[in-house]
Tab-separated table of C-alpha atoms in Angstrom:
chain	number	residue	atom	x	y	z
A	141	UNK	CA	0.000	0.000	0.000
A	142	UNK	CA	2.847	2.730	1.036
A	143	UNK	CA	4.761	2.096	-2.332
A	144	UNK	CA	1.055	2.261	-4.223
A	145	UNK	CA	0.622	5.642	-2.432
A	146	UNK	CA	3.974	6.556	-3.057
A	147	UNK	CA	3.139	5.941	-7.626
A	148	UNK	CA	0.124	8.150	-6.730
A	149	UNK	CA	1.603	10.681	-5.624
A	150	UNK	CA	4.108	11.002	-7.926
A	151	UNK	CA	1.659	10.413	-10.883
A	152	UNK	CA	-0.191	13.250	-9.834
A	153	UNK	CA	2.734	15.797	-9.217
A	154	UNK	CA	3.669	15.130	-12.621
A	155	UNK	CA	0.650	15.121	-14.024
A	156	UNK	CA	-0.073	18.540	-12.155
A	157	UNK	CA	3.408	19.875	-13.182
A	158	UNK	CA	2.945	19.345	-16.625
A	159	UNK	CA	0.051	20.963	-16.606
A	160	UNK	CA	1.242	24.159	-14.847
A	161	UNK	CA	4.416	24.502	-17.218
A	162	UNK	CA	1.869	24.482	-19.990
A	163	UNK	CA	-0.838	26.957	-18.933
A	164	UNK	CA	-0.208	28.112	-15.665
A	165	UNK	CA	-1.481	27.512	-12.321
A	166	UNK	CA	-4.650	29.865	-12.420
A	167	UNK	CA	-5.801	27.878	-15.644
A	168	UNK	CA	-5.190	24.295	-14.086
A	169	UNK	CA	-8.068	22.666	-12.170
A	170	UNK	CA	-8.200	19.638	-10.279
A	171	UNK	CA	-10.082	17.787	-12.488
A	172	UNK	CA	-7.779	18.855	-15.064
A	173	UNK	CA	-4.583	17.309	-13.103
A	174	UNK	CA	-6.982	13.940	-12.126
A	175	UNK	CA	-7.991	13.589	-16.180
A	176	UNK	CA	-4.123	13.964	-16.789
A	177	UNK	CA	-3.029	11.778	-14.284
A	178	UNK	CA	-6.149	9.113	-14.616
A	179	UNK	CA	-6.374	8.946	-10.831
A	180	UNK	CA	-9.478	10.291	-9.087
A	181	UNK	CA	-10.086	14.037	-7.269
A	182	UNK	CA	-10.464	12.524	-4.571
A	183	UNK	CA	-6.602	11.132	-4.977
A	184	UNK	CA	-5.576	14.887	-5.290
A	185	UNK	CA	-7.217	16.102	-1.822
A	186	UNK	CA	-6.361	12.592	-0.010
A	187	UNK	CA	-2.787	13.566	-1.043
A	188	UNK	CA	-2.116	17.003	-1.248
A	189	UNK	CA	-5.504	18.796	-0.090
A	190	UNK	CA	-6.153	20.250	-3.295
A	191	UNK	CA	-4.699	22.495	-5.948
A	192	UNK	CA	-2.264	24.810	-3.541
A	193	UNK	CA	-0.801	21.506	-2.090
A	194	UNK	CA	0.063	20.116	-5.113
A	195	UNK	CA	1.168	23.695	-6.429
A	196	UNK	CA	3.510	24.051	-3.612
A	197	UNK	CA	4.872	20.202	-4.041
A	198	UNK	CA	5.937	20.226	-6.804
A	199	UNK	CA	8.061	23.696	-6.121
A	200	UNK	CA	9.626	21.811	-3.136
A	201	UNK	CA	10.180	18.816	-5.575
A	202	UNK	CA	12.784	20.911	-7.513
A	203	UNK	CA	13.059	24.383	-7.874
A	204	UNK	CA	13.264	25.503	-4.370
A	205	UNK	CA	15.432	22.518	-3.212
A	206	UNK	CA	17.580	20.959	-6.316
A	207	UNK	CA	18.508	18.042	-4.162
A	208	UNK	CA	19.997	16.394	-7.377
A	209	UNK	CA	22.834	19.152	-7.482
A	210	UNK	CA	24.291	19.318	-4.052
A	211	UNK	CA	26.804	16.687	-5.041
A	212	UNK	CA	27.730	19.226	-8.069
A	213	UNK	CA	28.475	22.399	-5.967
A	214	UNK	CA	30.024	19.944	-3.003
A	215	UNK	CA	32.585	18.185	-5.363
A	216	UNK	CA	35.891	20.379	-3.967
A	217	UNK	CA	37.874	18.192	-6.219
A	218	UNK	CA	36.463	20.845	-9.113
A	219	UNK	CA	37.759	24.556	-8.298
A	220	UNK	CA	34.833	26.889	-7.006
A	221	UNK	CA	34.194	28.992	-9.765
A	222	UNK	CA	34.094	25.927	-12.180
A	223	UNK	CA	31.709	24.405	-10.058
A	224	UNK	CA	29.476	27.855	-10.066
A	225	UNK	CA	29.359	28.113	-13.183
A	226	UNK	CA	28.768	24.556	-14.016
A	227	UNK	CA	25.891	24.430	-11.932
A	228	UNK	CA	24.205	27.482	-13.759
A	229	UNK	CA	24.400	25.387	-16.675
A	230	UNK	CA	22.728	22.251	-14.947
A	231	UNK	CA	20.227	24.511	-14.183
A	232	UNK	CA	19.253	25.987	-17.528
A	233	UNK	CA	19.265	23.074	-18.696
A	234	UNK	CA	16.828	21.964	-16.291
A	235	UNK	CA	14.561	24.544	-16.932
A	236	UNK	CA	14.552	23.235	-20.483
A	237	UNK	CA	14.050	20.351	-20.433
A	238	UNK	CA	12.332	19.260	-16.509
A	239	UNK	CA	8.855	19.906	-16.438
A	240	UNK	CA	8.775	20.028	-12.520
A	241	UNK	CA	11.386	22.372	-12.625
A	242	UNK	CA	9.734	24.563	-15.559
A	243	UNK	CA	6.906	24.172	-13.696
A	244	UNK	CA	8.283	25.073	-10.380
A	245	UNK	CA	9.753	28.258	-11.836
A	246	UNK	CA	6.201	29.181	-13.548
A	247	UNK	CA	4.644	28.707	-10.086
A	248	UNK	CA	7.124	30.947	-8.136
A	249	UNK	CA	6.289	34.143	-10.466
A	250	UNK	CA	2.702	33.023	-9.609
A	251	UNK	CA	2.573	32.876	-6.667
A	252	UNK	CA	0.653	35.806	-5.885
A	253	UNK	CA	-2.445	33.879	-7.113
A	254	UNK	CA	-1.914	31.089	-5.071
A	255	UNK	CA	-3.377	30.235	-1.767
A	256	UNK	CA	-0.636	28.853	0.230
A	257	UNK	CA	2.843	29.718	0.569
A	258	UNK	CA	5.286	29.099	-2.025
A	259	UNK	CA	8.867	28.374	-0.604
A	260	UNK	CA	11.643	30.537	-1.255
A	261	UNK	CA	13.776	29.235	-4.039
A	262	UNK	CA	16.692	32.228	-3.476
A	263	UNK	CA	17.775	31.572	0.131
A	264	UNK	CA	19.744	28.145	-1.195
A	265	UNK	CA	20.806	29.186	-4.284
A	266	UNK	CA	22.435	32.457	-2.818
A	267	UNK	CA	23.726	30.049	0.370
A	268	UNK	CA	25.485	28.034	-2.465
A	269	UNK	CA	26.531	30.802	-4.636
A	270	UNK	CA	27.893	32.642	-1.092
A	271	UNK	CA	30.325	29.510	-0.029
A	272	UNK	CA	31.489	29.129	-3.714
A	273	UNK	CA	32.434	32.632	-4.326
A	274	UNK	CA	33.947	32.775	-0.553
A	275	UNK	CA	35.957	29.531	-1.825
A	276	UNK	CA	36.889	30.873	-4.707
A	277	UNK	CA	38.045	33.694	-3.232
A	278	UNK	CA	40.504	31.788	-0.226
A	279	UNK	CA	41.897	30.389	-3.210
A	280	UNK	CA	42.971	33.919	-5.441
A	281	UNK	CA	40.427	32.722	-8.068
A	282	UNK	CA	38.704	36.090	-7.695
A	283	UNK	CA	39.341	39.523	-7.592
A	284	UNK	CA	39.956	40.287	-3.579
A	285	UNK	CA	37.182	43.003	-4.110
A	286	UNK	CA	34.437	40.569	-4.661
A	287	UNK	CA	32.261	40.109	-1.989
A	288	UNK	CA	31.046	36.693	-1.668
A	289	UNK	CA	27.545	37.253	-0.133
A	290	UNK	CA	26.811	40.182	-1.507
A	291	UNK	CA	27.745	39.049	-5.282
A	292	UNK	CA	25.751	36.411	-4.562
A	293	UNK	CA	22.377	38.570	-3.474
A	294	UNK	CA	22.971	39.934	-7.078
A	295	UNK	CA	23.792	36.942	-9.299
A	296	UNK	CA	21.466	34.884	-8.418
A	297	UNK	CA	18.133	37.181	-9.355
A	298	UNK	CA	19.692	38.341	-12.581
A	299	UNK	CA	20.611	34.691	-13.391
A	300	UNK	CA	16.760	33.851	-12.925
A	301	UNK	CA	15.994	37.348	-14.782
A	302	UNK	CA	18.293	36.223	-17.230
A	303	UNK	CA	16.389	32.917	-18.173
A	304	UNK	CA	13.005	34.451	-17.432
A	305	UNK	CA	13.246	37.210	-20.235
A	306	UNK	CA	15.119	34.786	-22.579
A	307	UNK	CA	12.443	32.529	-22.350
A	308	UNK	CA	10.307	34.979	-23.011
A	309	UNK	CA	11.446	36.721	-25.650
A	310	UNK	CA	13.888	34.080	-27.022
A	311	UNK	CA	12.538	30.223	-26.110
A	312	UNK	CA	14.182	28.358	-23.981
A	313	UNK	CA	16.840	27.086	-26.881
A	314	UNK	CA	18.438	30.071	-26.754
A	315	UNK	CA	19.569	29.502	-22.676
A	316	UNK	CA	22.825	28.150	-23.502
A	317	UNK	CA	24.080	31.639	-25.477
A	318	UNK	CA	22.749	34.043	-23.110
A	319	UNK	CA	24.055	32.496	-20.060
A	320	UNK	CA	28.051	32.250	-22.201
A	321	UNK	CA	27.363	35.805	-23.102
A	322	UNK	CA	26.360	36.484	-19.375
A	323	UNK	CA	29.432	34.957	-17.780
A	324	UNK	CA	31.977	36.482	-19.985
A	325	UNK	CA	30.990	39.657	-18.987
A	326	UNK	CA	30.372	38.666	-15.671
A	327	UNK	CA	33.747	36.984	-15.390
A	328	UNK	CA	35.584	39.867	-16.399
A	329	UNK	CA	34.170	41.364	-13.261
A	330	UNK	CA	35.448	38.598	-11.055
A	331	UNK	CA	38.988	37.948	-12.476
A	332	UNK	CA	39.559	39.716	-15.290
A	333	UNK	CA	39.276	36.464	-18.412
A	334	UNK	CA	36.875	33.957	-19.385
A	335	UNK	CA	39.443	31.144	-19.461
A	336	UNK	CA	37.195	29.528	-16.254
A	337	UNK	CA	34.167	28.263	-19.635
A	338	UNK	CA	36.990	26.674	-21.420
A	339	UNK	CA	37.968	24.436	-18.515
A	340	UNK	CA	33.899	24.234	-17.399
A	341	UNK	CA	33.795	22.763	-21.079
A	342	UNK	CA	36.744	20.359	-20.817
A	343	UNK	CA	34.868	19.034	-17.171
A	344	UNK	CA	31.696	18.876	-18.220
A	345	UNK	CA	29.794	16.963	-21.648
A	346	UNK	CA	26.557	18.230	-20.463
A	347	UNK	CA	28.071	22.460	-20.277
A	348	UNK	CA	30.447	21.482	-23.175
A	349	UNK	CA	27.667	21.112	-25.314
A	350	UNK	CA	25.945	24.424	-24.313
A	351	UNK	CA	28.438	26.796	-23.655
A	352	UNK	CA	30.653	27.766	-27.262
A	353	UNK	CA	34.619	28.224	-27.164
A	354	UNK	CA	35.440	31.790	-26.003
A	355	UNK	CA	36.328	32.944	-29.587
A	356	UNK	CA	33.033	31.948	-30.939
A	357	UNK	CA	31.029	33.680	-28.027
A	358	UNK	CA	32.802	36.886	-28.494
């Protein structure tokens, strides 16, 4: 019975994530994310008491927790500002290509219109970005005017801005330039080249494929 709940649950998150990515929270119902899902309405109250459970689920599920990338930003065998950088990639590509992430981030700038409260997605990305950059920084990877935890107040919002207006105006296929474009100006800031993509490339199939050598990005 608890693994049966557990392939309900799961169903229905996805189901419900989908849905959001698609058309938004405001135009999802419950019967929509029950018809999607083929479970019952009743399955959706039982397990998450209704539309802002489920809403606020599937935020925690991915976009305000990213469970699957603590390993990537933890891995001190990889200098700091590799790993940063890396990770930005892992998540535009996530926000590609995951629905409960997409859908995560389509709930967070809706969350106005929803009933519940919607977790805070900033306080561990900025935690992250603040111990890399402060890393980065013991080692004389950055300039010794950067200031790790204010840097990272301001990265990580125009990161998000970044992919939001992209998206937006863009599509998502064009993540992978704007964020290359982004960090070579933003690296310039930090220590003065753009060498730090070149050896995120050489690490990394997944960022290798998005992010272009620095002569064809310039």
């Amino acid at each position: 019975m608890q693994e049966r709940a557990k392939a309900t649950r799961r169903s229905l998150l996805e189901a419900a994530a989908q849905l959001f990515a698609e058309q938004g929270y405001a135009a999802t119902s419950v019967n929509d994310i029950s018809a999607k899902s083929g479970r019952t309405s009743g399955a959706v109250y039982f397990h998450y008491t209704g539309k802002e459970g489920i809403a606020v689920a599937v935020v925690e599920d991915r976009f305000a927790t990213w469970p699957q990338l603590a390993a990537r930003y933890g891995d001190d065998t990889v200098p700091p500002l590799e790993r940063l950088v890396a990770l930005s990639y892992d998540i535009a590509h996530a926000l590609t290509r995951d629905p409960v992430t997409r859908a995560g981030a389509r709930l967070w700038t809706e969350r106005t219109v929803i009933k519940a409260h919607v977790p805070d997605p900033f306080a561990l990305w900025t935690a992250a970005t603040t111990r890399l950059l402060a890393q980065a920084r013991l080692a004389g990877h950055v300039n010794e005017g950067v200031r790790p935890a204010r840097t990272a107040r301001t990265l990580v919002p125009a990161f998000f801005g970044l992919c939001t207006l992209t998206e937006a105006i863009e599509g998502t296929t064009a993540f992978p330039d704007r964020l290359t474009d982004w960090w070579h100006l933003t690296l310039r800031g930090f220590v003065g080249d753009c060498d730090v993509l070149a050896r995120v490339e050489a690490r990394s199939p997944a960022a290798g494929r998005q992010a272009p050598a620095l002569g064809d990005a310039l």
